[in-house]
XYZ file of C-alpha atoms in Angstrom:
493
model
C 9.902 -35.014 -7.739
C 13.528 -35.539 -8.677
C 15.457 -32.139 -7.893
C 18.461 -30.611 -9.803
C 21.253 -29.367 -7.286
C 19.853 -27.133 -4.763
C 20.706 -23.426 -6.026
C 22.655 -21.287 -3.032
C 20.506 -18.694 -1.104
C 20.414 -14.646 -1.721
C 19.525 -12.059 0.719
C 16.141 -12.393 -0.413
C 15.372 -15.994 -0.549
C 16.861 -16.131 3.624
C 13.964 -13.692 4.438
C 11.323 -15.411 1.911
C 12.673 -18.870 4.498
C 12.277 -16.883 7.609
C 8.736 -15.851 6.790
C 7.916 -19.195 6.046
C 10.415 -22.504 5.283
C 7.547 -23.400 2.544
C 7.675 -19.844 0.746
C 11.485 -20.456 0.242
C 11.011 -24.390 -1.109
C 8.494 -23.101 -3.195
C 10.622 -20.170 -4.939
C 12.771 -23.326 -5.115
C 10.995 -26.246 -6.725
C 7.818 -24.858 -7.980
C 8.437 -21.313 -9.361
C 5.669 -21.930 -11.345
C 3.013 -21.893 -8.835
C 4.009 -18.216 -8.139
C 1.633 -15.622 -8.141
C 0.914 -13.212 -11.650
C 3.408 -10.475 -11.129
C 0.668 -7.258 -10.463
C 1.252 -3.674 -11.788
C 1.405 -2.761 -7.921
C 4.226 -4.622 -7.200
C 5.966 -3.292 -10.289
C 5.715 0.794 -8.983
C 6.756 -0.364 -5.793
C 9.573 -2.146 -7.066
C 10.237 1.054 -9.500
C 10.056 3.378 -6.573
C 12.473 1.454 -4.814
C 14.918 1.670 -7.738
C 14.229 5.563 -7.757
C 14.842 5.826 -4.118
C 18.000 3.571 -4.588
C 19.489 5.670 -7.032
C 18.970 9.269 -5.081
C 20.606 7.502 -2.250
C 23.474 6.907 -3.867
C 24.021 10.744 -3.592
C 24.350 10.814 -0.206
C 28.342 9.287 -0.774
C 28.857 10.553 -4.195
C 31.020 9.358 -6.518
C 31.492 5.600 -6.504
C 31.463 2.797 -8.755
C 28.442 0.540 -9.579
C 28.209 -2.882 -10.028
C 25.984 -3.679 -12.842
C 23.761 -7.433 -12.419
C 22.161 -7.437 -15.578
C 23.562 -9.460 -17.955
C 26.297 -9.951 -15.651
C 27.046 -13.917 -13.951
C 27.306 -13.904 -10.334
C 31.009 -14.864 -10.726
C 31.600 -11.578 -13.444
C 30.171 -9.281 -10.295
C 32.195 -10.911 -7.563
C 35.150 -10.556 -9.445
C 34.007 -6.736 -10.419
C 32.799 -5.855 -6.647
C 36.683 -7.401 -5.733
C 38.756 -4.652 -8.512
C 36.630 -1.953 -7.181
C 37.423 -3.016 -3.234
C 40.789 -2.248 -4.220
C 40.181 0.686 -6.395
C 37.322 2.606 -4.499
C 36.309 4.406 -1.881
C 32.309 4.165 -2.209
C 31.161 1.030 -4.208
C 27.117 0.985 -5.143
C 25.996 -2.667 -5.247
C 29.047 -5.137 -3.776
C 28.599 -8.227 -4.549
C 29.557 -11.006 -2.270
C 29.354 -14.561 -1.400
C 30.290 -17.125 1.042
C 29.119 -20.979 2.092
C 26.470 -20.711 -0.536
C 24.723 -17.475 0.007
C 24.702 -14.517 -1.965
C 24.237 -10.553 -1.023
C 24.311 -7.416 -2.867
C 25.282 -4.512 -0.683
C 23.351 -1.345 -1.715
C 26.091 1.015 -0.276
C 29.708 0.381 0.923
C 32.163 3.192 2.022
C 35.884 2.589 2.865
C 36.333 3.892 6.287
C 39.340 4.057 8.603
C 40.417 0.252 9.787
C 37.452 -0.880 7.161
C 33.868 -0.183 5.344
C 30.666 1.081 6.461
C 27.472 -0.907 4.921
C 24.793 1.224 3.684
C 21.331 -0.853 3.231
C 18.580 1.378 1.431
C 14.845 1.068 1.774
C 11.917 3.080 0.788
C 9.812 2.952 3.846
C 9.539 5.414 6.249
C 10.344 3.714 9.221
C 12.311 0.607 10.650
C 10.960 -2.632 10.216
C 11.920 -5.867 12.146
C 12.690 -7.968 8.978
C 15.055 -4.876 7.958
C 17.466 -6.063 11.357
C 17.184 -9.635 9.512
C 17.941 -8.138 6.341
C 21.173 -6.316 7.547
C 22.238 -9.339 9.198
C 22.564 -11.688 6.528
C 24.498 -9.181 4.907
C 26.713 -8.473 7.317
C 27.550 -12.346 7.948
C 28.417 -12.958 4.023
C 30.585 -9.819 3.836
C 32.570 -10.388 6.959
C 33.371 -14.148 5.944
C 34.118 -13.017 2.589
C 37.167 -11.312 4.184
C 35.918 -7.101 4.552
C 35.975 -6.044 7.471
C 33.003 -3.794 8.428
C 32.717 -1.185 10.611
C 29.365 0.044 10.971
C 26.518 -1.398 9.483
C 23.570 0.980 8.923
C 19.642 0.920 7.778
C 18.529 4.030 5.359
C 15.013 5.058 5.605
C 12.866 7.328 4.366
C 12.542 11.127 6.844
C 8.724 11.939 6.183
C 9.022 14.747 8.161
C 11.361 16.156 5.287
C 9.262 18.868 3.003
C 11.006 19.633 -0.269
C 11.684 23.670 -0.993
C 14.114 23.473 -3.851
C 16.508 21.070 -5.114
C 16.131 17.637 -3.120
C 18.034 17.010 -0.276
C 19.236 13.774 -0.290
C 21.049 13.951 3.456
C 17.446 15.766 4.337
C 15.214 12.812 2.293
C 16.960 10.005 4.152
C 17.442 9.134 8.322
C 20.170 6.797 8.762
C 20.137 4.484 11.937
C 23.151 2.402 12.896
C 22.199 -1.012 13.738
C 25.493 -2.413 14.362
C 25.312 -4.060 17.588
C 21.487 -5.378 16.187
C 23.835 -6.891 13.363
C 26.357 -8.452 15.601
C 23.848 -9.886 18.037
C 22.173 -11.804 15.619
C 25.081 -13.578 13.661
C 24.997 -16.980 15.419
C 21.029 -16.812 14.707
C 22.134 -16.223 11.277
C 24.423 -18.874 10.673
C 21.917 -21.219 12.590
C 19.317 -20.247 9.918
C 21.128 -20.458 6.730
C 21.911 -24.274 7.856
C 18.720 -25.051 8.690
C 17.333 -23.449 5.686
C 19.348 -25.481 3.468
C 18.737 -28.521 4.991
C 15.182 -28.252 4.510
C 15.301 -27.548 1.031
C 17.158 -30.885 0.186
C 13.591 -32.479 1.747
C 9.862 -32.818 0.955
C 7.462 -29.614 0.743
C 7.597 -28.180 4.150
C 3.654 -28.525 5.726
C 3.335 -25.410 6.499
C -0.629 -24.020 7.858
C -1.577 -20.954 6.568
C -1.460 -18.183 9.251
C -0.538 -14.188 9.347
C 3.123 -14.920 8.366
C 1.629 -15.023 4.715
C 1.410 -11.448 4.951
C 3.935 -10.317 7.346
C 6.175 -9.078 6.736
C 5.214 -9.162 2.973
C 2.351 -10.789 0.907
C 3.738 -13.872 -0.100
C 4.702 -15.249 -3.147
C 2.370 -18.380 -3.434
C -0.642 -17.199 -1.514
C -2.973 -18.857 -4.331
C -1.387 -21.881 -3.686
C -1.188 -22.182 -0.294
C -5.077 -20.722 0.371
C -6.765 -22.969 -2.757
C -8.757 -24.643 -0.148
C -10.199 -20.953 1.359
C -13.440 -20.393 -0.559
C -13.581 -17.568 -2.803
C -16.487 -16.324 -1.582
C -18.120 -15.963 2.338
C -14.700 -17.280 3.785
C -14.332 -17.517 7.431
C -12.048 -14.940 6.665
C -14.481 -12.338 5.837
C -14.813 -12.270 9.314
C -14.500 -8.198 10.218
C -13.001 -6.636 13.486
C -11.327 -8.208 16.253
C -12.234 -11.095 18.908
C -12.505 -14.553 16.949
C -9.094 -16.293 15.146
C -10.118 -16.908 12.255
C -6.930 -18.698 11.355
C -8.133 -21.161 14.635
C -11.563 -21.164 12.900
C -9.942 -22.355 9.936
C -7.459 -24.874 11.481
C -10.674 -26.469 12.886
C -12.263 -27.114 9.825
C -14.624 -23.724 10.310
C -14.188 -22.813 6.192
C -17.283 -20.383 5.894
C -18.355 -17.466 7.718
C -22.245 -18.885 8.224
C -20.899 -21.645 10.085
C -19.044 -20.325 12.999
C -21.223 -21.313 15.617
C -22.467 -18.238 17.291
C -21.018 -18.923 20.700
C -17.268 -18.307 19.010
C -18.451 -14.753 18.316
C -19.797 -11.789 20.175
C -20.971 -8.102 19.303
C -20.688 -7.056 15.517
C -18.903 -10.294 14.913
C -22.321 -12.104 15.644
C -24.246 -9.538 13.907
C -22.231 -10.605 10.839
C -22.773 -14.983 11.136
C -26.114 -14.211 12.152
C -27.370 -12.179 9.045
C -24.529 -14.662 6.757
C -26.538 -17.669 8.017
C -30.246 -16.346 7.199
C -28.582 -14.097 4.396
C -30.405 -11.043 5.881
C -30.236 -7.781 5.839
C -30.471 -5.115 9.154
C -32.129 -2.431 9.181
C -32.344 0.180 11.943
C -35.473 3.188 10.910
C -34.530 5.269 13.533
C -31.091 5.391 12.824
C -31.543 6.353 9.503
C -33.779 8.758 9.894
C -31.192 10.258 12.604
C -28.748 10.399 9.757
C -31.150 12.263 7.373
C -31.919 14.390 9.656
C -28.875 15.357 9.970
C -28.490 16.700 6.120
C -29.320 19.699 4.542
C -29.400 21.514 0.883
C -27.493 22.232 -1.737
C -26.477 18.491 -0.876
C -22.703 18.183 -2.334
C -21.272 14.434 -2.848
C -17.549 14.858 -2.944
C -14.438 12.529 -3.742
C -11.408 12.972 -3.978
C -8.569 10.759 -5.678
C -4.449 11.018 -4.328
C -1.106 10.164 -5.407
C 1.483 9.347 -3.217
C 5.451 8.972 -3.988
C 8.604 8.290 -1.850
C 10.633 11.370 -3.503
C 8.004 14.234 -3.309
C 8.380 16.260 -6.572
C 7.289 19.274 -5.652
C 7.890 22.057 -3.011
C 6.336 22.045 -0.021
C 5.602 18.101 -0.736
C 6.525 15.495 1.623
C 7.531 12.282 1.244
C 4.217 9.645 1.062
C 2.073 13.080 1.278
C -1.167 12.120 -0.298
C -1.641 14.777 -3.340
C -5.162 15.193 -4.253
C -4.927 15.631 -7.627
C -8.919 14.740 -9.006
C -12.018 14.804 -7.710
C -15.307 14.565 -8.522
C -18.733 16.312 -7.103
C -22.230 15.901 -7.541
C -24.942 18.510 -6.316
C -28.225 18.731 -5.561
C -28.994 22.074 -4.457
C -33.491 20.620 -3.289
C -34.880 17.952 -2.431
C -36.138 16.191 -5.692
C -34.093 18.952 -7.671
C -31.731 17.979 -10.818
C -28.332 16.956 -9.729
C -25.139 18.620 -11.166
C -22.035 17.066 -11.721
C -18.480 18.855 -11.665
C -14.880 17.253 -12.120
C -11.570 18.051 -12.039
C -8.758 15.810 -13.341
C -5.044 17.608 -13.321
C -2.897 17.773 -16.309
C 0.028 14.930 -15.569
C 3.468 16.001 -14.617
C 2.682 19.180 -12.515
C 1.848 20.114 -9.043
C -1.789 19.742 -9.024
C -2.874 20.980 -5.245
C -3.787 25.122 -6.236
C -5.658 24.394 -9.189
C -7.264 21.361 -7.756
C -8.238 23.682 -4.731
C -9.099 26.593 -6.289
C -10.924 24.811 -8.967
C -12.965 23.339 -5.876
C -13.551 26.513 -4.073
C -15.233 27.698 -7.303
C -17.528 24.784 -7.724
C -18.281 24.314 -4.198
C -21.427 26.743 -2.521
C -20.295 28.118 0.648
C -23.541 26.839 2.621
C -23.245 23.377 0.966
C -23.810 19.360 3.105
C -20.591 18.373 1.722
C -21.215 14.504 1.730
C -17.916 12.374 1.567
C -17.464 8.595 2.288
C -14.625 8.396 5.264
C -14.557 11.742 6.107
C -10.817 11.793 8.070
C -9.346 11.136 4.570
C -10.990 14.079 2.655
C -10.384 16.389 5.635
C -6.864 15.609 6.665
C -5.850 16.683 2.695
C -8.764 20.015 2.996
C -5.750 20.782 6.386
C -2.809 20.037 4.286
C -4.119 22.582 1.991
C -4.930 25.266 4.280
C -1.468 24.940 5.631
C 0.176 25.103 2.044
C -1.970 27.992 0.816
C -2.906 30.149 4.500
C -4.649 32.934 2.922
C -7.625 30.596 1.955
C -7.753 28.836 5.584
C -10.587 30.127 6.405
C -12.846 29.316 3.485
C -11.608 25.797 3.856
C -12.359 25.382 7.523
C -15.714 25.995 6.730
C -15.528 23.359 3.848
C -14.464 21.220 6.706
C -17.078 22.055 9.027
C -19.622 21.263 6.710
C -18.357 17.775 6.166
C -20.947 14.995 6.646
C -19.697 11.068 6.709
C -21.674 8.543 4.507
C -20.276 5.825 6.047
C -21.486 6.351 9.477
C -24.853 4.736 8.970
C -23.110 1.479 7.577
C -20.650 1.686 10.306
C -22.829 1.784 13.124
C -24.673 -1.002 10.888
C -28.360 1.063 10.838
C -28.096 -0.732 7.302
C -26.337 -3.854 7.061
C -26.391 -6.796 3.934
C -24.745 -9.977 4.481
C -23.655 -9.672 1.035
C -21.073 -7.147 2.443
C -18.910 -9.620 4.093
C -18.440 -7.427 7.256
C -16.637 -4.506 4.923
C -18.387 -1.111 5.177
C -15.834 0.101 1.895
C -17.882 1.914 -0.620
C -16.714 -1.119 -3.173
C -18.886 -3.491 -0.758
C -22.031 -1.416 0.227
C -22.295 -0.373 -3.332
C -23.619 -3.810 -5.042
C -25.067 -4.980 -1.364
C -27.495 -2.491 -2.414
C -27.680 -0.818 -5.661
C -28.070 -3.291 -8.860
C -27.426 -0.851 -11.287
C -24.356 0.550 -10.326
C -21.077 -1.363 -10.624
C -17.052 -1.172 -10.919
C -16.639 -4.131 -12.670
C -16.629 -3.042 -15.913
C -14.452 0.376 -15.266
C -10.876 0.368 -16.503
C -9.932 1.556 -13.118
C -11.901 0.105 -10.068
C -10.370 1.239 -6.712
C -8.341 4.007 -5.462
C -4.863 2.070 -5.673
C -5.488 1.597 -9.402
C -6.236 5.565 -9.741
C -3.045 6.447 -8.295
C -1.129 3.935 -10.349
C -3.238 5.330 -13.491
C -2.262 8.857 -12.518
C 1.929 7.797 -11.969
C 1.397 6.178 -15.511
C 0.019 9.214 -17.075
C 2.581 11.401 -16.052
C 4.554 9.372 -18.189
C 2.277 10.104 -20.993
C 3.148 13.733 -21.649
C 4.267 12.833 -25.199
C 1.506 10.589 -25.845
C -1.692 12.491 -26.491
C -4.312 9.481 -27.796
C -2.839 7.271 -24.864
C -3.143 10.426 -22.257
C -6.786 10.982 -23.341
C -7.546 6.992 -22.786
C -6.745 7.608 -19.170
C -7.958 10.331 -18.585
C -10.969 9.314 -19.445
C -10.856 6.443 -17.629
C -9.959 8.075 -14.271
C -12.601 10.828 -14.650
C -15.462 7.667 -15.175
C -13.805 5.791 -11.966
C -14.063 9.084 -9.661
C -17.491 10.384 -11.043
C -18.811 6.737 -10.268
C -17.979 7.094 -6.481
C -19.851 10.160 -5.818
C -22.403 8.342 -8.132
C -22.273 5.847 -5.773
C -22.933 8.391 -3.096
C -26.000 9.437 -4.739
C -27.499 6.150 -5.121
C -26.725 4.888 -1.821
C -28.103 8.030 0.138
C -31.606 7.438 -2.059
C -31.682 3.928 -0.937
C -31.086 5.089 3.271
C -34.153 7.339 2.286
C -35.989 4.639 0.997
C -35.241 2.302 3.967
C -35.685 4.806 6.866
C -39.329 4.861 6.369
């Protein structure tokens, strides 16, 4: 392949080479092979904008510098008239021997600047020391001289009562001397980064630097060979590599040979090579036993943001804001169904509770499937609203897991592929029940419907569309309860 000159590196393209040389020839030469841009990665990419922006607040008053529709040269030279102009500059540009950096935040200090790098995670990460690095090694040899370099996270244990906080939203850690350790690694890099790119596509084995730090860009490239279905990589829980299994040629979970795995591992080749499913009577029956009536199958559905919204939110709180319930209140008897779907653009935690208090009998099995998640938000709700802590408690106290029995594997189909996720057990065992042809199929697609329709204040027929599609996603899980819970019945006896 004949190559055009080699275009410089950015902040982001040194830490796509330091996850992996290939990831960064790739983004290089063959942008095309990139994978479809999701509407995941476009809220996270939004949220970091948003959390960007607020932090901007915490050294008010500077001047931006703009990139769109702006040449790299246009925001050096802008980023240089505001160095000699400004105190606080939002976005610096910067470049030197071929690399380029935006700063998110630089204040003018005594004898120099302070560098400000922004993310929206909650805690430190170890590509974030990378990230500040290559940063500070571009700025310095572009002639400022800076002080302190620090990393601005996210403070989770910061609950909104009022007007945000910025100073309470955001911890700042100074990882100066991290910075200055690391420059000759840096400068070591950035060499041997760019003489790789002047060669041949890096061979380069998949391993767990596709997804670490992030998911990279060409993982549908670079796992073609992986089969789509009953991968060695469906492998679940720990004790076998399956990246060794791989390496060896071992492409499909039914043949590991059996001596590579032990415990539940084996349990899952063994019933992937005869395609069989376990049953265990006894522990079935244990788990029926267990249940009583009015049987309630309960789900809930969350939202989660960086900036909480509302008071007494924090940030990443999960914010029930849906759920759906289905009751049977005998054995045999005609099951009910009750939902509750919050109007967009509010805090949606009293009426969602109090609209489940009312729907919910006292004396109620409430069935959920992973019951930690349903009760840590049933806590976070008695600590919001204390007068009602008791009546919740016993919510709590009622709780009964679905998923045990699949967990412990007293019913197991090779057709899960190890997972014991509703999504998986679901079509293992029910034929007439299925996601695939909901709008919205999983819980990360519910919370993205529910940012969206906050949006959607002013747009009634588009509102109703997703509304409707988010009440038919949550009423299918606890649909899904109700099937699987007849077909544990079925196979107990």
């Amino acid at each position: 392949m004949k190559k055009s000159a080699i275009p410089g590196l950015s902040k982001s393209r040194y830490l796509n080479g330091l996850q992996c040389p290939k990831y960064l020839w790739l983004a290089t030469w063959r942008k095309e092979l990139r994978n479809e841009f999701d509407e995941t990665t476009e809220e996270i990419l939004a949220q970091g904008h948003q959390v960007g922006d607020i932090a901007q607040e915490l050294f008010p008053g500077g001047v931006e510098i703009p990139y769109e529709e702006l040449s790299i040269d246009e925001q050096l030279q802008q980023t240089q008239n505001a160095l000699k102009q400004s105190k606080v500059i939002y976005e610096a540009s910067f470049e030197y021997n071929g690399v380029f950096v935006k700063a998110d935040i630089l204040r003018k200090v005594r004898g120099g600047w302070e560098l400000y790098e922004v993310k929206s995670s909650s805690k430190l990460k170890d590509t974030y020391y990378d990230d500040l690095a290559v940063q500070y090694h571009v700025i310095t040899n572009a002639g400022i001289k800076i002080i302190k370099a620090h990393l601005v996270h996210i403070n989770t244990s910061y609950q909104r009562k009022g007007k945000l906080d910025p100073h309470q939203l955001f911890t700042i850690v100074d990882l100066t001397a991290d910075a200055l350790k690391m420059q000759p690694a840096v400068k070591k890099q950035i060499a041997t980064m760019k003489k790789m790119l002047t060669g041949a596509e890096p061979i380069v084995q998949i391993g767990p630097h596709c997804e670490d730090p992030y998911e990279c860009a060409f993982s549908e490239y670079c796992w073609q060979d992986v089969p789509d279905e009953g991968s060695v990589f469906d492998l679940a829980g720990n004790g076998a590599d399956c990246f060794k299994l791989f390496h060896e040629g071992i492409t499909k979970l039914k043949d590991i040979p059996l001596d590579r795995v032990k415990g539940k591992q084996r349990q899952q080749v063994e019933a992937a090579k005869k395609k069989q499913t376990i049953v265990n009577k006894e522990g079935l029956q244990e788990f029926m036993d267990s249940l009583w009536y009015p049987l309630c199958y309960l789900d809930f559905e969350t939202f989660m943001e960086a900036v909480p919204s509302y008071d007494g939110q924090r940030p990443y709180q999960q914010m029930p804001f849906q759920f759906s319930l289905h009751i049977q209140k005998k054995p045999g008897g005609k099951i009910y169904h009750h939902e509750y779907l919050a109007p967009p653009a509010i805090d949606p935690r009293k009426e969602f509770l109090d609209e489940l208090l009312k729907v919910l009998p006292d004396d109620g099995c409430i069935m959920v499937y992973y019951k930690p998640f349903e009760q840590s938000r049933l806590k976070e709700l008695a600590e919001l609203y204390p007068r009602k802590k008791k009546q919740i408690q016993h919510l709590i106290d009622n709780m009964v897991d679905l998923l045990d029995p699949f967990k412990a594997r007293h019913l197991y189909s090779w057709k899960q592929q190890g997972s014991h996720s509703i999504k998986a057990v679901l079509p293992a065992f029910v034929k007439d029940l299925s996601y695939d042809d909901l709008e919205i199929g999983n819980g990360s697609a519910a919370m993205q419907a529910y940012h969206t329709m906050c949006t959607l204040v002013d747009s009634p027929k588009k509102l109703a569309t997703l509304r409707k599609q988010l009440l038919a996603y949550c009423k299918q899980d606890t649909l899904a309860m109700v099937k699987l819970l007849m077909t544990i019945k079925t196979k107990s006896k």
